[in-house]
């Protein structure tokens, strides 16, 4: 799979970002992220592998290959006992060499927020043999990668918007959560001097709308720094 290259633009936008309109953001991502066009055996192997993945004990996996430029203080200085979180982001089958047999491998992406507050997170990539269900090679750690937005991050972005953005708080105070449509787009900041954060920050652009109305509420949520900004403010 090809990575989206880091360019001189201000952000990397995640291509084919999922639009969560009418979808319960609290639903689990695992089953929804497994491609429907795989065989039942391949799906079972993915589920078995995902179930076997242990909760990470350290921010960077052992024997991991580092891809991209890592900050010099990555993960250093985190509070003792800080929780290492890992969110499943994508299951991407490789292009099939034989269409009848289908893909032989898939890459699996997880996003890990940095345990040190305000520092960029990383993406962990593993390659899975769909026939055997076994991992191939060592894990890779990707920096500033355009990783799809996870369900956990979407929940966090909505909570931050409700807690720190009065207009969002008012919307949810007068509307049941199930009646608020949410359209998110995740970005990775790649240049200095940007209004939404520093290089490596993961930012979610939220569009909120009450069902049956045309008025949309926009809010920028920086998950890395836990900040919220009105994109229409001067």
PDB file of C-alpha atoms in Angstrom:
ATOM      1  CA  UNK A   1       0.000   0.000   0.000  1.00  0.00           C
ATOM      2  CA  UNK A   2       1.215   3.490  -0.758  1.00  0.00           C
ATOM      3  CA  UNK A   3       1.377   6.148   1.899  1.00  0.00           C
ATOM      4  CA  UNK A   4       0.081   9.644   1.323  1.00  0.00           C
ATOM      5  CA  UNK A   5       3.319  11.640   1.006  1.00  0.00           C
ATOM      6  CA  UNK A   6       4.094  14.522   3.327  1.00  0.00           C
ATOM      7  CA  UNK A   7       3.976  17.653   1.190  1.00  0.00           C
ATOM      8  CA  UNK A   8       4.381  21.373   1.808  1.00  0.00           C
ATOM      9  CA  UNK A   9       0.666  21.791   2.354  1.00  0.00           C
ATOM     10  CA  UNK A  10      -0.642  22.563   5.820  1.00  0.00           C
ATOM     11  CA  UNK A  11      -2.360  19.236   6.379  1.00  0.00           C
ATOM     12  CA  UNK A  12      -2.700  15.678   5.164  1.00  0.00           C
ATOM     13  CA  UNK A  13      -6.357  14.873   4.625  1.00  0.00           C
ATOM     14  CA  UNK A  14      -7.390  11.267   5.058  1.00  0.00           C
ATOM     15  CA  UNK A  15      -8.618  10.071   1.697  1.00  0.00           C
ATOM     16  CA  UNK A  16     -12.021   8.381   1.583  1.00  0.00           C
ATOM     17  CA  UNK A  17     -12.778   9.546   5.116  1.00  0.00           C
ATOM     18  CA  UNK A  18     -15.841   7.837   6.541  1.00  0.00           C
ATOM     19  CA  UNK A  19     -18.884  10.055   6.953  1.00  0.00           C
ATOM     20  CA  UNK A  20     -20.791   8.978  10.048  1.00  0.00           C
ATOM     21  CA  UNK A  21     -24.245  10.173   9.071  1.00  0.00           C
ATOM     22  CA  UNK A  22     -26.964   8.298  10.904  1.00  0.00           C
ATOM     23  CA  UNK A  23     -24.412   5.853  12.372  1.00  0.00           C
ATOM     24  CA  UNK A  24     -24.129   5.340  16.108  1.00  0.00           C
ATOM     25  CA  UNK A  25     -20.573   6.516  16.910  1.00  0.00           C
ATOM     26  CA  UNK A  26     -20.551   4.282  19.987  1.00  0.00           C
ATOM     27  CA  UNK A  27     -20.736   1.095  17.889  1.00  0.00           C
ATOM     28  CA  UNK A  28     -17.651  -1.129  17.830  1.00  0.00           C
ATOM     29  CA  UNK A  29     -15.357  -0.688  14.875  1.00  0.00           C
ATOM     30  CA  UNK A  30     -13.859  -4.190  14.597  1.00  0.00           C
ATOM     31  CA  UNK A  31     -16.585  -5.972  12.616  1.00  0.00           C
ATOM     32  CA  UNK A  32     -17.490  -2.873  10.601  1.00  0.00           C
ATOM     33  CA  UNK A  33     -13.899  -2.472   9.417  1.00  0.00           C
ATOM     34  CA  UNK A  34     -13.557  -6.010   8.081  1.00  0.00           C
ATOM     35  CA  UNK A  35     -14.169  -5.848   4.290  1.00  0.00           C
ATOM     36  CA  UNK A  36     -17.429  -7.540   3.324  1.00  0.00           C
ATOM     37  CA  UNK A  37     -16.030  -8.955   0.069  1.00  0.00           C
ATOM     38  CA  UNK A  38     -13.600 -11.324   1.812  1.00  0.00           C
ATOM     39  CA  UNK A  39     -14.395 -15.014   2.246  1.00  0.00           C
ATOM     40  CA  UNK A  40     -15.849 -16.226   5.536  1.00  0.00           C
ATOM     41  CA  UNK A  41     -12.568 -18.010   6.242  1.00  0.00           C
ATOM     42  CA  UNK A  42     -10.577 -14.819   5.692  1.00  0.00           C
ATOM     43  CA  UNK A  43     -12.947 -12.821   7.891  1.00  0.00           C
ATOM     44  CA  UNK A  44     -12.654 -15.455  10.612  1.00  0.00           C
ATOM     45  CA  UNK A  45      -8.850 -15.297  10.434  1.00  0.00           C
ATOM     46  CA  UNK A  46      -8.913 -11.505  10.793  1.00  0.00           C
ATOM     47  CA  UNK A  47     -11.281 -11.681  13.767  1.00  0.00           C
ATOM     48  CA  UNK A  48      -9.155 -14.369  15.417  1.00  0.00           C
ATOM     49  CA  UNK A  49      -5.999 -12.303  14.931  1.00  0.00           C
ATOM     50  CA  UNK A  50      -7.605  -9.127  16.265  1.00  0.00           C
ATOM     51  CA  UNK A  51      -8.886 -11.014  19.298  1.00  0.00           C
ATOM     52  CA  UNK A  52      -5.351 -12.252  19.996  1.00  0.00           C
ATOM     53  CA  UNK A  53      -3.803  -8.787  19.996  1.00  0.00           C
ATOM     54  CA  UNK A  54      -2.832  -7.873  23.543  1.00  0.00           C
ATOM     55  CA  UNK A  55      -3.164  -4.469  25.102  1.00  0.00           C
ATOM     56  CA  UNK A  56       0.112  -2.609  24.375  1.00  0.00           C
ATOM     57  CA  UNK A  57       2.516  -2.247  27.304  1.00  0.00           C
ATOM     58  CA  UNK A  58       4.773   0.337  25.674  1.00  0.00           C
ATOM     59  CA  UNK A  59       4.180   3.139  23.185  1.00  0.00           C
ATOM     60  CA  UNK A  60       6.444   1.772  20.423  1.00  0.00           C
ATOM     61  CA  UNK A  61       6.183  -1.987  19.767  1.00  0.00           C
ATOM     62  CA  UNK A  62       9.307  -4.089  20.214  1.00  0.00           C
ATOM     63  CA  UNK A  63      11.232  -4.842  17.009  1.00  0.00           C
ATOM     64  CA  UNK A  64       9.164  -2.269  15.152  1.00  0.00           C
ATOM     65  CA  UNK A  65      10.487  -0.662  11.987  1.00  0.00           C
ATOM     66  CA  UNK A  66      10.204   3.137  12.142  1.00  0.00           C
ATOM     67  CA  UNK A  67       8.840   4.748   8.969  1.00  0.00           C
ATOM     68  CA  UNK A  68       9.206   8.521   8.622  1.00  0.00           C
ATOM     69  CA  UNK A  69      10.780  11.157  10.851  1.00  0.00           C
ATOM     70  CA  UNK A  70      10.175  10.584  14.542  1.00  0.00           C
ATOM     71  CA  UNK A  71      10.248  13.484  17.046  1.00  0.00           C
ATOM     72  CA  UNK A  72      13.342  13.311  19.269  1.00  0.00           C
ATOM     73  CA  UNK A  73      11.253  13.182  22.459  1.00  0.00           C
ATOM     74  CA  UNK A  74       8.581  10.815  21.186  1.00  0.00           C
ATOM     75  CA  UNK A  75       6.798   9.258  24.161  1.00  0.00           C
ATOM     76  CA  UNK A  76       9.500  10.437  26.586  1.00  0.00           C
ATOM     77  CA  UNK A  77       8.355  12.088  29.796  1.00  0.00           C
ATOM     78  CA  UNK A  78       4.920  10.485  29.982  1.00  0.00           C
ATOM     79  CA  UNK A  79       3.408  10.310  33.438  1.00  0.00           C
ATOM     80  CA  UNK A  80       4.328   7.089  35.306  1.00  0.00           C
ATOM     81  CA  UNK A  81       1.708   4.440  34.706  1.00  0.00           C
ATOM     82  CA  UNK A  82       0.213   6.317  31.753  1.00  0.00           C
ATOM     83  CA  UNK A  83      -2.182   4.153  29.773  1.00  0.00           C
ATOM     84  CA  UNK A  84      -1.083   3.096  26.273  1.00  0.00           C
ATOM     85  CA  UNK A  85      -4.187   3.246  24.116  1.00  0.00           C
ATOM     86  CA  UNK A  86      -4.570   1.603  20.699  1.00  0.00           C
ATOM     87  CA  UNK A  87      -7.529   1.996  18.328  1.00  0.00           C
ATOM     88  CA  UNK A  88      -8.244  -0.165  15.296  1.00  0.00           C
ATOM     89  CA  UNK A  89      -8.340   2.152  12.271  1.00  0.00           C
ATOM     90  CA  UNK A  90      -8.436   0.069   9.084  1.00  0.00           C
ATOM     91  CA  UNK A  91      -8.214  -3.397   7.530  1.00  0.00           C
ATOM     92  CA  UNK A  92      -6.952  -3.047   3.952  1.00  0.00           C
ATOM     93  CA  UNK A  93      -6.651  -6.157   1.726  1.00  0.00           C
ATOM     94  CA  UNK A  94      -3.818  -6.167  -0.779  1.00  0.00           C
ATOM     95  CA  UNK A  95      -4.623  -6.221  -4.476  1.00  0.00           C
ATOM     96  CA  UNK A  96      -5.375  -9.817  -5.492  1.00  0.00           C
ATOM     97  CA  UNK A  97      -2.937 -11.446  -7.888  1.00  0.00           C
ATOM     98  CA  UNK A  98      -5.634 -13.987  -8.782  1.00  0.00           C
ATOM     99  CA  UNK A  99      -9.161 -12.585  -8.798  1.00  0.00           C
ATOM    100  CA  UNK A 100     -10.706 -16.028  -8.264  1.00  0.00           C
ATOM    101  CA  UNK A 101      -8.646 -16.686  -5.153  1.00  0.00           C
ATOM    102  CA  UNK A 102      -8.907 -13.134  -3.886  1.00  0.00           C
ATOM    103  CA  UNK A 103      -6.343 -11.229  -1.806  1.00  0.00           C
ATOM    104  CA  UNK A 104      -3.716 -13.243   0.055  1.00  0.00           C
ATOM    105  CA  UNK A 105      -2.713 -10.575   2.581  1.00  0.00           C
ATOM    106  CA  UNK A 106      -4.088  -7.490   4.277  1.00  0.00           C
ATOM    107  CA  UNK A 107      -2.562  -4.677   6.267  1.00  0.00           C
ATOM    108  CA  UNK A 108      -4.074  -3.693   9.577  1.00  0.00           C
ATOM    109  CA  UNK A 109      -3.675  -0.184  10.987  1.00  0.00           C
ATOM    110  CA  UNK A 110      -4.035   0.948  14.588  1.00  0.00           C
ATOM    111  CA  UNK A 111      -3.722   4.493  15.859  1.00  0.00           C
ATOM    112  CA  UNK A 112      -1.931   5.065  19.185  1.00  0.00           C
ATOM    113  CA  UNK A 113      -2.341   8.431  20.933  1.00  0.00           C
ATOM    114  CA  UNK A 114       0.864   9.558  22.605  1.00  0.00           C
ATOM    115  CA  UNK A 115       0.844   8.965  26.394  1.00  0.00           C
ATOM    116  CA  UNK A 116       2.714  12.265  26.728  1.00  0.00           C
ATOM    117  CA  UNK A 117       0.088  14.996  26.590  1.00  0.00           C
ATOM    118  CA  UNK A 118       0.361  17.314  23.596  1.00  0.00           C
ATOM    119  CA  UNK A 119       2.735  15.060  21.632  1.00  0.00           C
ATOM    120  CA  UNK A 120       1.844  13.380  18.292  1.00  0.00           C
ATOM    121  CA  UNK A 121       0.638   9.805  18.207  1.00  0.00           C
ATOM    122  CA  UNK A 122       1.716   7.067  15.820  1.00  0.00           C
ATOM    123  CA  UNK A 123       0.181   4.501  13.503  1.00  0.00           C
ATOM    124  CA  UNK A 124       1.091   0.835  13.947  1.00  0.00           C
ATOM    125  CA  UNK A 125       0.895  -1.349  10.843  1.00  0.00           C
ATOM    126  CA  UNK A 126       0.890  -5.139  10.670  1.00  0.00           C
ATOM    127  CA  UNK A 127       0.600  -7.386   7.621  1.00  0.00           C
ATOM    128  CA  UNK A 128      -1.644 -10.434   7.981  1.00  0.00           C
ATOM    129  CA  UNK A 129      -1.641 -13.630   5.923  1.00  0.00           C
ATOM    130  CA  UNK A 130      -5.351 -14.103   5.204  1.00  0.00           C
ATOM    131  CA  UNK A 131      -4.931 -17.821   4.552  1.00  0.00           C
ATOM    132  CA  UNK A 132      -3.219 -18.719   7.812  1.00  0.00           C
ATOM    133  CA  UNK A 133      -4.271 -15.803   9.989  1.00  0.00           C
ATOM    134  CA  UNK A 134      -0.638 -15.260  11.023  1.00  0.00           C
ATOM    135  CA  UNK A 135       1.192 -11.939  11.094  1.00  0.00           C
ATOM    136  CA  UNK A 136       3.900 -11.476   8.471  1.00  0.00           C
ATOM    137  CA  UNK A 137       7.132  -9.786   9.540  1.00  0.00           C
ATOM    138  CA  UNK A 138       7.612  -7.246  12.317  1.00  0.00           C
ATOM    139  CA  UNK A 139       5.283  -4.337  13.036  1.00  0.00           C
ATOM    140  CA  UNK A 140       5.914  -0.923  11.514  1.00  0.00           C
ATOM    141  CA  UNK A 141       5.454   2.442  13.200  1.00  0.00           C
ATOM    142  CA  UNK A 142       4.322   5.229  10.848  1.00  0.00           C
ATOM    143  CA  UNK A 143       4.748   8.923  11.651  1.00  0.00           C
ATOM    144  CA  UNK A 144       2.430  11.656  10.305  1.00  0.00           C
ATOM    145  CA  UNK A 145       0.462   9.009   8.458  1.00  0.00           C
ATOM    146  CA  UNK A 146      -2.992   9.733   7.036  1.00  0.00           C
ATOM    147  CA  UNK A 147      -4.682   7.087   9.169  1.00  0.00           C
ATOM    148  CA  UNK A 148      -8.499   6.931   9.023  1.00  0.00           C
ATOM    149  CA  UNK A 149     -10.449   8.329  11.938  1.00  0.00           C
ATOM    150  CA  UNK A 150     -11.313   5.691  14.539  1.00  0.00           C
ATOM    151  CA  UNK A 151     -14.620   5.313  16.352  1.00  0.00           C
ATOM    152  CA  UNK A 152     -12.870   6.053  19.657  1.00  0.00           C
ATOM    153  CA  UNK A 153     -11.406   9.284  18.286  1.00  0.00           C
ATOM    154  CA  UNK A 154     -14.770  10.357  16.901  1.00  0.00           C
ATOM    155  CA  UNK A 155     -16.360   9.815  20.306  1.00  0.00           C
ATOM    156  CA  UNK A 156     -13.560  11.841  21.916  1.00  0.00           C
ATOM    157  CA  UNK A 157     -13.887  14.662  19.368  1.00  0.00           C
ATOM    158  CA  UNK A 158     -17.646  14.905  19.951  1.00  0.00           C
ATOM    159  CA  UNK A 159     -17.144  14.946  23.725  1.00  0.00           C
ATOM    160  CA  UNK A 160     -14.514  17.700  23.481  1.00  0.00           C
ATOM    161  CA  UNK A 161     -16.828  19.735  21.246  1.00  0.00           C
ATOM    162  CA  UNK A 162     -19.698  19.338  23.710  1.00  0.00           C
ATOM    163  CA  UNK A 163     -17.501  20.195  26.706  1.00  0.00           C
ATOM    164  CA  UNK A 164     -15.546  23.117  25.249  1.00  0.00           C
ATOM    165  CA  UNK A 165     -17.657  24.626  22.463  1.00  0.00           C
ATOM    166  CA  UNK A 166     -20.832  26.386  23.698  1.00  0.00           C
ATOM    167  CA  UNK A 167     -22.687  26.086  20.385  1.00  0.00           C
ATOM    168  CA  UNK A 168     -22.140  22.306  20.347  1.00  0.00           C
ATOM    169  CA  UNK A 169     -23.145  22.059  24.002  1.00  0.00           C
ATOM    170  CA  UNK A 170     -26.386  23.921  23.216  1.00  0.00           C
ATOM    171  CA  UNK A 171     -27.106  21.660  20.234  1.00  0.00           C
ATOM    172  CA  UNK A 172     -26.784  18.487  22.296  1.00  0.00           C
ATOM    173  CA  UNK A 173     -28.653  20.033  25.228  1.00  0.00           C
ATOM    174  CA  UNK A 174     -31.713  20.580  23.037  1.00  0.00           C
ATOM    175  CA  UNK A 175     -31.371  17.525  20.773  1.00  0.00           C
ATOM    176  CA  UNK A 176     -31.038  13.819  21.523  1.00  0.00           C
ATOM    177  CA  UNK A 177     -27.630  12.486  20.463  1.00  0.00           C
ATOM    178  CA  UNK A 178     -29.228  10.009  18.034  1.00  0.00           C
ATOM    179  CA  UNK A 179     -30.815  12.950  16.189  1.00  0.00           C
ATOM    180  CA  UNK A 180     -27.522  14.759  15.599  1.00  0.00           C
ATOM    181  CA  UNK A 181     -25.843  13.879  12.312  1.00  0.00           C
ATOM    182  CA  UNK A 182     -22.046  13.962  12.443  1.00  0.00           C
ATOM    183  CA  UNK A 183     -19.768  14.322   9.413  1.00  0.00           C
ATOM    184  CA  UNK A 184     -16.059  14.182  10.391  1.00  0.00           C
ATOM    185  CA  UNK A 185     -12.835  14.602   8.446  1.00  0.00           C
ATOM    186  CA  UNK A 186      -9.504  13.888  10.133  1.00  0.00           C
ATOM    187  CA  UNK A 187      -6.356  15.847   9.279  1.00  0.00           C
ATOM    188  CA  UNK A 188      -2.681  15.628  10.171  1.00  0.00           C
ATOM    189  CA  UNK A 189      -0.885  18.980  10.480  1.00  0.00           C
ATOM    190  CA  UNK A 190       2.294  18.995   8.369  1.00  0.00           C
ATOM    191  CA  UNK A 191       3.490  22.606   8.514  1.00  0.00           C
ATOM    192  CA  UNK A 192       4.215  25.140  11.230  1.00  0.00           C
ATOM    193  CA  UNK A 193       2.164  28.272  11.843  1.00  0.00           C
ATOM    194  CA  UNK A 194      -1.259  26.681  11.375  1.00  0.00           C
ATOM    195  CA  UNK A 195      -4.309  27.834  13.333  1.00  0.00           C
ATOM    196  CA  UNK A 196      -5.363  24.302  14.222  1.00  0.00           C
ATOM    197  CA  UNK A 197      -2.113  23.057  15.763  1.00  0.00           C
ATOM    198  CA  UNK A 198       1.515  22.051  15.398  1.00  0.00           C
ATOM    199  CA  UNK A 199       3.199  19.547  13.087  1.00  0.00           C
ATOM    200  CA  UNK A 200       1.985  16.017  13.774  1.00  0.00           C
ATOM    201  CA  UNK A 201      -1.228  17.082  15.524  1.00  0.00           C
ATOM    202  CA  UNK A 202      -4.324  15.041  14.699  1.00  0.00           C
ATOM    203  CA  UNK A 203      -7.289  17.341  14.081  1.00  0.00           C
ATOM    204  CA  UNK A 204     -10.915  16.457  13.415  1.00  0.00           C
ATOM    205  CA  UNK A 205     -13.173  18.787  11.469  1.00  0.00           C
ATOM    206  CA  UNK A 206     -16.729  18.144  12.680  1.00  0.00           C
ATOM    207  CA  UNK A 207     -19.913  19.134  10.886  1.00  0.00           C
ATOM    208  CA  UNK A 208     -22.912  18.749  13.202  1.00  0.00           C
ATOM    209  CA  UNK A 209     -26.542  18.995  12.086  1.00  0.00           C
ATOM    210  CA  UNK A 210     -29.865  18.278  13.712  1.00  0.00           C
ATOM    211  CA  UNK A 211     -31.881  15.870  11.577  1.00  0.00           C
ATOM    212  CA  UNK A 212     -34.575  17.597   9.561  1.00  0.00           C
ATOM    213  CA  UNK A 213     -32.747  20.940   9.480  1.00  0.00           C
ATOM    214  CA  UNK A 214     -30.293  22.531   7.059  1.00  0.00           C
ATOM    215  CA  UNK A 215     -28.190  24.449   9.583  1.00  0.00           C
ATOM    216  CA  UNK A 216     -24.728  22.977  10.087  1.00  0.00           C
ATOM    217  CA  UNK A 217     -22.393  23.657  12.986  1.00  0.00           C
ATOM    218  CA  UNK A 218     -18.655  23.471  12.248  1.00  0.00           C
ATOM    219  CA  UNK A 219     -15.964  22.926  14.863  1.00  0.00           C
ATOM    220  CA  UNK A 220     -12.262  22.020  14.707  1.00  0.00           C
ATOM    221  CA  UNK A 221     -11.098  19.613  17.417  1.00  0.00           C
ATOM    222  CA  UNK A 222      -7.380  19.053  18.038  1.00  0.00           C
ATOM    223  CA  UNK A 223      -7.229  15.594  19.620  1.00  0.00           C
ATOM    224  CA  UNK A 224      -3.500  15.841  20.309  1.00  0.00           C
ATOM    225  CA  UNK A 225      -3.790  19.022  22.366  1.00  0.00           C
ATOM    226  CA  UNK A 226      -7.406  18.575  23.487  1.00  0.00           C
ATOM    227  CA  UNK A 227      -8.419  21.988  22.141  1.00  0.00           C
ATOM    228  CA  UNK A 228     -11.436  23.235  20.208  1.00  0.00           C
ATOM    229  CA  UNK A 229     -11.683  26.080  17.682  1.00  0.00           C
ATOM    230  CA  UNK A 230     -14.468  27.804  15.795  1.00  0.00           C
ATOM    231  CA  UNK A 231     -13.303  27.731  12.137  1.00  0.00           C
ATOM    232  CA  UNK A 232     -15.499  30.749  11.336  1.00  0.00           C
ATOM    233  CA  UNK A 233     -14.078  32.946  14.083  1.00  0.00           C
ATOM    234  CA  UNK A 234     -11.924  35.888  12.938  1.00  0.00           C
TER     235      UNK A 234
END
